[in-house]
């Protein structure tokens, strides 16, 4: 399609289409670093919905694959470039308008999650979804995977805050779905259909977000345990009684990796550490913290620390957020995000430990424990072919384990390309066929992110 590219370049503003080989190389894959990434024909960086429409009309006419991309922080290969295709980056789409009366914001997808939080905070409002990568991931990418985060145990995930979308379909048609209404059941729930669809059904060019009043200062409780089972038991006991605003888990590998970097005085001998919080108003937050501290103690915590000081609490939250880069310092990572029902959390973590031992690998587990979403981090040396093969085998075994426990192969990172071989095993043939029928209806030529998600 090289010969048709001048037509696309002429259609768009100057500089929107990039063909410099050095720049193309930086758009070949997301953070998952899919080894099968291709080299795109071009990267297109539109600023307006109309420009996205022009790209997709051209792509449909010439049957060229289009891979939508946010900031490239995805962990499942959802933004892996294809040879001869187009990477459509939304990074230049960065407008936002906040309406404090309706408590909504209308934003373009290229804004970072942190930038949306900052913009709405000026009005005393809060956008809750908070992936650990919130400072570098985009709202469009969050919508693509239905991202969660540390506070989703209480506040829910991205889809719970998406009231409306503008989406460009494969043929270039722009569709508005939903809007600034808190209750709206007119027609099929198409807005929900696009959230989490990983760029396979359309390209989101605008989103209407629901906002909340500013979050109250949290009371934080940190506890260490000498067994994973004890920590997991405390999770079930806490969530059965209250809704904490955070309930996070780190295993021994993560604790030591973070301590290596941050030197916070974390207990290197602990098997698990929990970071919990309550942001309820007034005395309720302190009462929740006291309850959680009591539950931790009842389940054998070796140390329990509570604080109502926001800075002290944030230091432990920052340690939890830093767990992935801290473990990544030990080698390349294959990052999982399997999830299970809460009663199966301990069995999943202990099962991952067995898989690590069987394959002679280091696998750390961190988790949004309050909703059962875990992040096993498989450490390997890409220069060691045998180790890389063991890591790939462990990757699949962890997903098989999660599904066998009634769980899922992905809670928030998406299926992308790396997890696609295991999708049918979780969904079953009937649900897989339904997914394919929806894809066929909205993208009959299969140009949108082919090979991803479905």
Coordinates of C-alpha atoms in Angstrom, one line a residue:
X1 CA 0.0 0.0 0.0
X2 CA 3.0 2.2 -0.2
X3 CA 1.7 3.7 -3.5
X4 CA -1.6 4.7 -1.8
X5 CA 0.1 6.5 1.1
X6 CA 0.4 9.9 -0.7
X7 CA -3.4 10.0 -0.8
X8 CA -3.6 9.7 3.0
X9 CA -0.9 12.2 3.5
X10 CA -2.7 14.7 1.3
X11 CA -5.9 14.2 3.2
X12 CA -4.5 15.1 6.6
X13 CA -2.7 18.1 8.1
X14 CA 1.0 18.5 7.5
X15 CA 3.0 16.3 9.9
X16 CA 0.1 14.0 10.9
X17 CA 1.5 11.1 8.9
X18 CA 5.0 10.0 10.0
X19 CA 7.1 7.6 7.9
X20 CA 10.6 8.3 9.3
X21 CA 12.0 4.7 10.0
X22 CA 13.6 5.8 13.2
X23 CA 10.3 7.1 14.6
X24 CA 8.4 4.1 13.2
X25 CA 10.6 1.8 15.3
X26 CA 9.5 3.4 18.5
X27 CA 5.8 2.6 17.7
X28 CA 6.3 -1.1 16.9
X29 CA 5.1 -2.4 20.2
X30 CA 3.8 -1.4 23.6
X31 CA 5.4 -2.2 27.0
X32 CA 4.8 -5.9 26.5
X33 CA 7.5 -5.8 23.8
X34 CA 5.8 -8.5 21.7
X35 CA 8.7 -10.2 19.8
X36 CA 6.4 -10.7 16.8
X37 CA 5.9 -6.9 16.3
X38 CA 6.0 -5.8 12.7
X39 CA 7.0 -2.5 11.1
X40 CA 4.1 -0.2 10.2
X41 CA 3.8 1.6 6.9
X42 CA 3.2 4.8 8.8
X43 CA 2.2 6.3 12.1
X44 CA -0.7 8.7 12.0
X45 CA -1.2 11.2 14.8
X46 CA -4.5 12.9 14.4
X47 CA -5.9 15.7 16.6
X48 CA -9.6 15.7 15.7
X49 CA -12.3 13.1 15.1
X50 CA -12.6 14.1 11.4
X51 CA -8.9 13.2 10.9
X52 CA -9.5 9.8 12.5
X53 CA -12.5 9.3 10.1
X54 CA -10.2 10.1 7.1
X55 CA -7.7 7.5 8.2
X56 CA -10.3 4.8 8.6
X57 CA -12.0 5.6 5.3
X58 CA -8.6 5.3 3.6
X59 CA -7.8 2.1 5.4
X60 CA -11.1 0.6 4.5
X61 CA -10.7 1.6 0.8
X62 CA -7.3 0.0 0.7
X63 CA -7.8 -2.9 3.2
X64 CA -5.0 -1.7 5.4
X65 CA -4.8 -2.8 9.0
X66 CA -5.1 0.0 11.7
X67 CA -3.7 -0.6 15.2
X68 CA -5.0 2.1 17.6
X69 CA -2.4 3.1 20.2
X70 CA -2.5 5.3 23.3
X71 CA 0.8 5.9 25.2
X72 CA 2.2 2.5 24.6
X73 CA 2.1 1.5 28.3
X74 CA -0.1 -1.6 27.6
X75 CA 1.2 -4.9 29.0
X76 CA -0.6 -7.5 26.8
X77 CA 0.6 -6.6 23.3
X78 CA -2.7 -4.8 22.3
X79 CA -0.8 -2.1 20.4
X80 CA 1.6 -4.4 18.5
X81 CA 2.3 -3.0 15.0
X82 CA 1.7 -5.1 11.9
X83 CA 3.9 -5.1 8.8
X84 CA 2.4 -2.8 6.2
X85 CA -0.3 -1.5 8.6
X86 CA -1.0 1.9 10.2
X87 CA -0.4 2.7 13.8
X88 CA -3.1 5.3 14.8
X89 CA -1.7 7.1 17.8
X90 CA -4.2 9.3 19.8
X91 CA -1.3 11.0 21.7
X92 CA -2.1 14.4 20.1
X93 CA -5.8 14.3 21.0
X94 CA -5.5 16.2 24.4
X95 CA -8.5 18.5 24.9
X96 CA -10.6 18.5 28.1
X97 CA -13.6 20.4 29.3
X98 CA -14.9 20.1 32.9
X99 CA -18.4 20.8 33.9
X100 CA -18.5 21.1 37.7
X101 CA -22.3 21.4 37.8
X102 CA -23.0 18.0 36.2
X103 CA -19.7 16.6 37.6
X104 CA -18.6 15.4 34.2
X105 CA -15.6 15.9 32.0
X106 CA -15.4 15.6 28.2
X107 CA -11.9 14.5 27.2
X108 CA -10.0 13.4 24.2
X109 CA -8.2 10.0 24.6
X110 CA -4.6 11.3 24.5
X111 CA -4.7 12.9 27.9
X112 CA -2.8 11.0 30.6
X113 CA -4.9 9.6 33.5
X114 CA -2.9 11.9 35.8
X115 CA -3.7 14.9 33.7
X116 CA -7.4 14.2 33.9
X117 CA -7.1 13.9 37.7
X118 CA -5.3 17.2 37.9
X119 CA -7.7 19.0 35.6
X120 CA -10.8 18.0 37.5
X121 CA -9.1 18.5 40.9
X122 CA -9.1 22.3 40.1
X123 CA -12.9 22.1 40.5
X124 CA -12.8 20.0 43.7
X125 CA -13.6 16.9 41.8
X126 CA -12.0 13.5 41.4
X127 CA -11.6 10.9 38.7
X128 CA -11.2 7.6 40.6
X129 CA -9.7 4.9 38.3
X130 CA -6.0 4.8 39.2
X131 CA -3.8 2.2 37.4
X132 CA -0.3 2.0 39.0
X133 CA 0.9 3.6 35.7
X134 CA -1.6 6.5 36.1
X135 CA 1.2 9.1 35.5
X136 CA 2.1 7.7 32.1
X137 CA -0.9 5.9 30.7
X138 CA -3.6 7.6 28.6
X139 CA -7.4 7.7 29.1
X140 CA -7.9 6.2 25.7
X141 CA -5.7 3.2 26.7
X142 CA -7.6 2.9 30.0
X143 CA -10.8 2.7 28.0
X144 CA -9.4 0.2 25.6
X145 CA -8.6 -2.3 28.4
X146 CA -11.2 -1.2 31.0
X147 CA -8.3 -0.5 33.4
X148 CA -8.7 -0.7 37.1
X149 CA -6.2 0.3 39.8
X150 CA -5.6 0.4 43.5
X151 CA -8.9 2.1 44.5
X152 CA -11.2 -0.1 42.4
X153 CA -12.0 -2.4 45.3
X154 CA -14.4 0.4 46.5
X155 CA -14.8 2.7 43.5
X156 CA -14.9 0.4 40.5
X157 CA -13.1 0.4 37.2
X158 CA -13.0 2.6 34.1
X159 CA -16.3 1.5 32.7
X160 CA -18.1 2.7 35.8
X161 CA -17.0 6.3 35.0
X162 CA -17.6 6.3 31.2
X163 CA -21.0 8.0 30.5
X164 CA -20.5 8.6 26.8
X165 CA -18.2 8.1 23.9
X166 CA -17.6 9.3 20.4
X167 CA -16.3 6.4 18.4
X168 CA -15.2 6.2 14.8
X169 CA -16.1 2.8 13.2
X170 CA -14.0 0.9 10.7
X171 CA -15.7 2.5 7.7
X172 CA -15.1 6.0 9.1
X173 CA -18.6 6.6 10.5
X174 CA -18.5 8.7 13.7
X175 CA -21.0 7.6 16.3
X176 CA -22.0 9.3 19.6
X177 CA -23.0 7.0 22.4
X178 CA -24.4 8.0 25.8
X179 CA -23.7 11.5 27.2
X180 CA -23.6 13.5 30.4
X181 CA -26.6 11.6 32.0
X182 CA -26.2 9.5 35.1
X183 CA -29.1 7.3 34.2
X184 CA -29.8 6.4 30.5
X185 CA -31.1 3.1 29.3
X186 CA -32.2 4.1 25.8
X187 CA -31.2 1.5 23.3
X188 CA -28.7 -1.3 23.8
X189 CA -25.7 -0.5 26.2
X190 CA -23.3 0.2 23.3
X191 CA -21.1 2.5 25.4
X192 CA -20.2 -0.5 27.6
X193 CA -19.5 -2.6 24.5
X194 CA -16.7 -0.4 23.4
X195 CA -15.0 0.0 26.8
X196 CA -12.6 -2.9 27.0
X197 CA -12.8 -3.8 23.3
X198 CA -9.0 -3.0 22.8
X199 CA -9.4 -1.0 19.6
X200 CA -11.0 -3.9 17.7
X201 CA -14.5 -2.4 17.2
X202 CA -13.7 1.3 16.8
X203 CA -11.4 4.2 17.7
X204 CA -12.5 6.3 20.7
X205 CA -12.0 10.0 19.9
X206 CA -13.9 11.6 22.9
X207 CA -15.1 10.4 26.2
X208 CA -17.6 11.8 28.7
X209 CA -16.4 10.9 32.2
X210 CA -18.4 10.8 35.5
X211 CA -16.6 12.5 38.3
X212 CA -16.9 12.4 42.1
X213 CA -16.4 14.9 44.8
X214 CA -12.8 15.1 46.0
X215 CA -11.6 12.0 47.9
X216 CA -11.4 12.4 51.7
X217 CA -8.0 11.9 53.4
X218 CA -7.5 8.2 54.0
X219 CA -6.5 6.2 57.1
X220 CA -3.9 3.6 56.2
X221 CA -3.1 0.3 57.7
X222 CA 0.0 -1.7 56.8
X223 CA 0.6 -5.3 58.0
X224 CA 3.1 -8.0 57.4
X225 CA 2.6 -11.8 57.6
X226 CA 4.7 -14.9 57.7
X227 CA 2.4 -16.7 55.4
X228 CA 0.5 -15.9 52.2
X229 CA -2.5 -17.9 53.4
X230 CA -2.9 -15.7 56.5
X231 CA -2.8 -12.5 54.5
X232 CA -5.4 -13.9 52.0
X233 CA -7.6 -15.0 54.9
X234 CA -7.6 -11.4 56.2
X235 CA -8.6 -10.1 52.8
X236 CA -11.8 -12.3 52.8
X237 CA -12.6 -11.3 56.4
X238 CA -12.3 -7.6 55.6
X239 CA -14.2 -7.5 52.4
X240 CA -17.0 -9.4 54.0
X241 CA -17.7 -6.6 56.4
X242 CA -16.5 -3.3 54.9
X243 CA -15.5 -1.6 51.7
X244 CA -12.0 -0.4 52.0
X245 CA -10.7 2.2 49.6
X246 CA -7.6 0.1 49.1
X247 CA -6.6 -3.5 49.9
X248 CA -3.2 -4.3 48.2
X249 CA -0.9 -7.3 48.5
X250 CA 2.9 -7.7 47.9
X251 CA 4.8 -11.0 48.3
X252 CA 8.3 -11.5 49.6
X253 CA 10.0 -11.0 46.2
X254 CA 8.2 -7.6 45.8
X255 CA 8.8 -6.5 49.3
X256 CA 12.6 -7.1 49.0
X257 CA 12.7 -5.6 45.5
X258 CA 11.1 -2.4 46.7
X259 CA 13.3 -2.3 49.8
X260 CA 16.4 -2.7 47.6
X261 CA 15.4 0.6 45.8
X262 CA 13.5 2.7 48.4
X263 CA 15.1 1.7 51.7
X264 CA 12.0 2.2 53.7
X265 CA 12.7 -0.3 56.4
X266 CA 10.3 -2.9 55.1
X267 CA 10.4 -6.4 56.7
X268 CA 12.6 -8.4 54.4
X269 CA 11.7 -11.6 56.2
X270 CA 7.9 -11.2 55.7
X271 CA 6.1 -13.6 53.3
X272 CA 3.4 -11.0 52.5
X273 CA 2.6 -7.3 53.1
X274 CA -0.9 -5.8 53.0
X275 CA -1.5 -2.1 52.4
X276 CA -5.1 -1.1 53.2
X277 CA -7.0 2.1 53.5
X278 CA -10.3 3.7 54.3
X279 CA -11.4 7.1 53.0
X280 CA -14.8 7.3 54.7
X281 CA -15.6 10.6 56.3
X282 CA -15.0 11.6 59.9
X283 CA -14.7 8.9 62.5
X284 CA -15.8 6.2 60.1
X285 CA -12.4 6.1 58.4
X286 CA -10.6 5.6 61.7
X287 CA -13.1 3.0 62.7
X288 CA -12.5 1.1 59.5
X289 CA -8.8 1.3 60.0
X290 CA -9.1 0.0 63.5
X291 CA -11.3 -2.9 62.3
X292 CA -8.8 -3.8 59.5
X293 CA -5.9 -3.7 62.0
X294 CA -7.8 -6.0 64.2
X295 CA -8.5 -8.4 61.4
X296 CA -4.9 -8.4 60.4
X297 CA -3.8 -9.2 64.0
X298 CA -6.4 -12.0 64.3
X299 CA -5.0 -13.6 61.1
X300 CA -1.5 -13.7 62.5
X301 CA 0.1 -10.5 61.3
X302 CA 3.6 -10.2 62.6
X303 CA 3.4 -6.4 62.6
X304 CA 0.6 -3.9 62.1
X305 CA 1.0 -0.2 61.5
X306 CA -1.8 2.4 61.3
X307 CA -1.7 6.1 60.4
X308 CA -4.1 8.9 59.6
X309 CA -1.2 11.0 58.3
X310 CA -1.7 11.4 54.5
X311 CA 2.0 11.6 53.8
X312 CA 2.9 8.5 55.8
X313 CA 0.1 6.6 54.2
X314 CA 1.1 7.7 50.7
X315 CA 4.6 6.5 51.2
X316 CA 3.3 2.9 51.6
X317 CA 1.0 3.4 48.6
X318 CA 4.0 4.6 46.6
X319 CA 5.9 1.5 47.6
X320 CA 3.1 -0.7 46.3
X321 CA 3.0 1.3 43.0
X322 CA 6.7 0.9 42.6
X323 CA 6.6 -2.9 42.9
X324 CA 6.6 -3.6 39.2
X325 CA 9.6 -1.4 38.3
X326 CA 11.4 -2.6 41.4
X327 CA 11.0 -6.3 40.3
X328 CA 11.8 -5.3 36.7
X329 CA 15.2 -4.2 37.9
X330 CA 16.0 -8.0 38.4
X331 CA 15.5 -8.8 34.7
X332 CA 13.0 -8.7 31.8
X333 CA 9.4 -9.4 32.8
X334 CA 6.4 -11.3 31.5
X335 CA 3.5 -9.6 33.3
X336 CA 0.3 -11.4 34.1
X337 CA -2.9 -10.0 35.5
X338 CA -5.0 -13.0 36.2
X339 CA -7.9 -12.8 38.7
X340 CA -9.8 -15.2 40.8
X341 CA -12.8 -15.1 43.3
X342 CA -11.5 -14.0 46.7
X343 CA -11.7 -17.4 48.4
X344 CA -9.3 -18.7 45.8
X345 CA -6.7 -16.0 46.2
X346 CA -4.4 -18.0 48.5
X347 CA -4.6 -21.0 46.3
X348 CA -3.6 -18.9 43.3
X349 CA -0.6 -17.3 45.0
X350 CA 0.6 -20.6 46.3
X351 CA 0.0 -22.2 42.9
X352 CA 2.1 -19.6 41.3
X353 CA 4.9 -20.3 43.8
X354 CA 4.8 -24.0 42.8
X355 CA 5.0 -23.0 39.1
X356 CA 8.0 -20.8 39.8
X357 CA 9.8 -23.7 41.7
X358 CA 8.9 -26.2 39.0
X359 CA 10.5 -24.0 36.3
X360 CA 13.4 -22.6 38.4
X361 CA 12.1 -19.0 37.9
X362 CA 11.6 -16.0 40.1
X363 CA 7.9 -15.0 40.0
X364 CA 6.7 -12.2 42.2
X365 CA 3.0 -11.7 42.9
X366 CA 1.5 -8.3 43.7
X367 CA -2.3 -7.9 43.8
X368 CA -5.3 -5.7 44.0
X369 CA -6.2 -8.2 46.7
X370 CA -9.6 -6.7 47.5
X371 CA -11.0 -7.8 44.1
X372 CA -8.8 -10.8 43.5
X373 CA -6.9 -9.3 40.6
X374 CA -3.3 -10.5 40.8
X375 CA -0.2 -9.5 38.9
X376 CA 2.3 -12.3 38.8
X377 CA 5.6 -11.0 37.4
X378 CA 7.8 -13.6 35.7
X379 CA 11.5 -12.6 35.7
X380 CA 13.7 -13.9 32.9
X381 CA 16.8 -13.2 30.9
X382 CA 16.0 -12.8 27.2
X383 CA 19.6 -13.8 26.4
X384 CA 19.0 -17.2 27.9
X385 CA 16.8 -19.1 25.4
X386 CA 16.0 -21.9 27.8
X387 CA 15.0 -19.6 30.6
X388 CA 12.8 -17.6 28.2
X389 CA 11.1 -20.8 27.1
X390 CA 10.5 -21.8 30.8
X391 CA 9.0 -18.3 31.4
X392 CA 6.6 -18.7 28.4
X393 CA 5.5 -22.1 29.7
X394 CA 5.0 -20.7 33.2
X395 CA 3.0 -17.8 31.7
X396 CA 0.5 -20.2 30.2
X397 CA 0.4 -22.4 33.3
X398 CA -0.5 -19.4 35.4
X399 CA -3.5 -18.6 33.1
X400 CA -4.6 -22.2 33.2
X401 CA -4.4 -22.2 37.0
X402 CA -6.5 -19.0 37.2
X403 CA -9.2 -20.4 34.9
X404 CA -9.3 -23.7 36.8
X405 CA -10.0 -21.7 40.0
X406 CA -13.0 -20.0 38.4
X407 CA -11.0 -16.9 37.5
X408 CA -9.9 -15.0 34.4
X409 CA -6.8 -14.6 32.2
X410 CA -7.0 -10.8 32.5
X411 CA -8.6 -8.5 35.0
X412 CA -7.5 -5.1 33.6
X413 CA -4.6 -5.4 31.2
X414 CA -6.6 -6.8 28.3
X415 CA -6.1 -9.9 26.2
X416 CA -4.0 -8.2 23.5
X417 CA -2.0 -10.6 21.5
X418 CA 0.0 -12.3 24.2
X419 CA -3.1 -13.9 25.9
X420 CA -5.3 -14.5 22.9
X421 CA -4.4 -18.3 22.7
X422 CA -6.0 -18.8 26.1
X423 CA -9.2 -16.8 25.5
X424 CA -11.3 -19.6 24.0
X425 CA -10.5 -21.8 27.0
X426 CA -12.0 -19.3 29.4
X427 CA -15.0 -18.1 27.4
X428 CA -16.1 -21.3 25.7
X429 CA -17.1 -21.8 22.1
X430 CA -20.6 -20.1 22.3
X431 CA -19.2 -16.9 23.8
X432 CA -16.3 -16.9 21.4
X433 CA -18.7 -17.1 18.5
X434 CA -20.7 -14.3 19.9
X435 CA -17.6 -12.1 20.1
X436 CA -16.7 -12.9 16.5
X437 CA -20.2 -12.0 15.3
X438 CA -20.0 -8.6 17.0
X439 CA -16.6 -8.0 15.5
X440 CA -17.9 -9.0 12.0
X441 CA -20.9 -6.7 12.3
X442 CA -18.8 -3.6 13.2
X443 CA -15.6 -4.4 11.3
X444 CA -16.5 -6.7 8.4
X445 CA -13.2 -6.2 6.6
X446 CA -11.2 -7.0 9.8
X447 CA -9.0 -3.9 9.6
X448 CA -9.2 -2.8 13.2
X449 CA -6.4 -4.2 15.4
X450 CA -6.4 -7.7 13.7
X451 CA -5.0 -10.4 15.8
X452 CA -5.8 -8.7 19.1
X453 CA -8.3 -9.5 21.8
X454 CA -10.9 -11.6 19.9

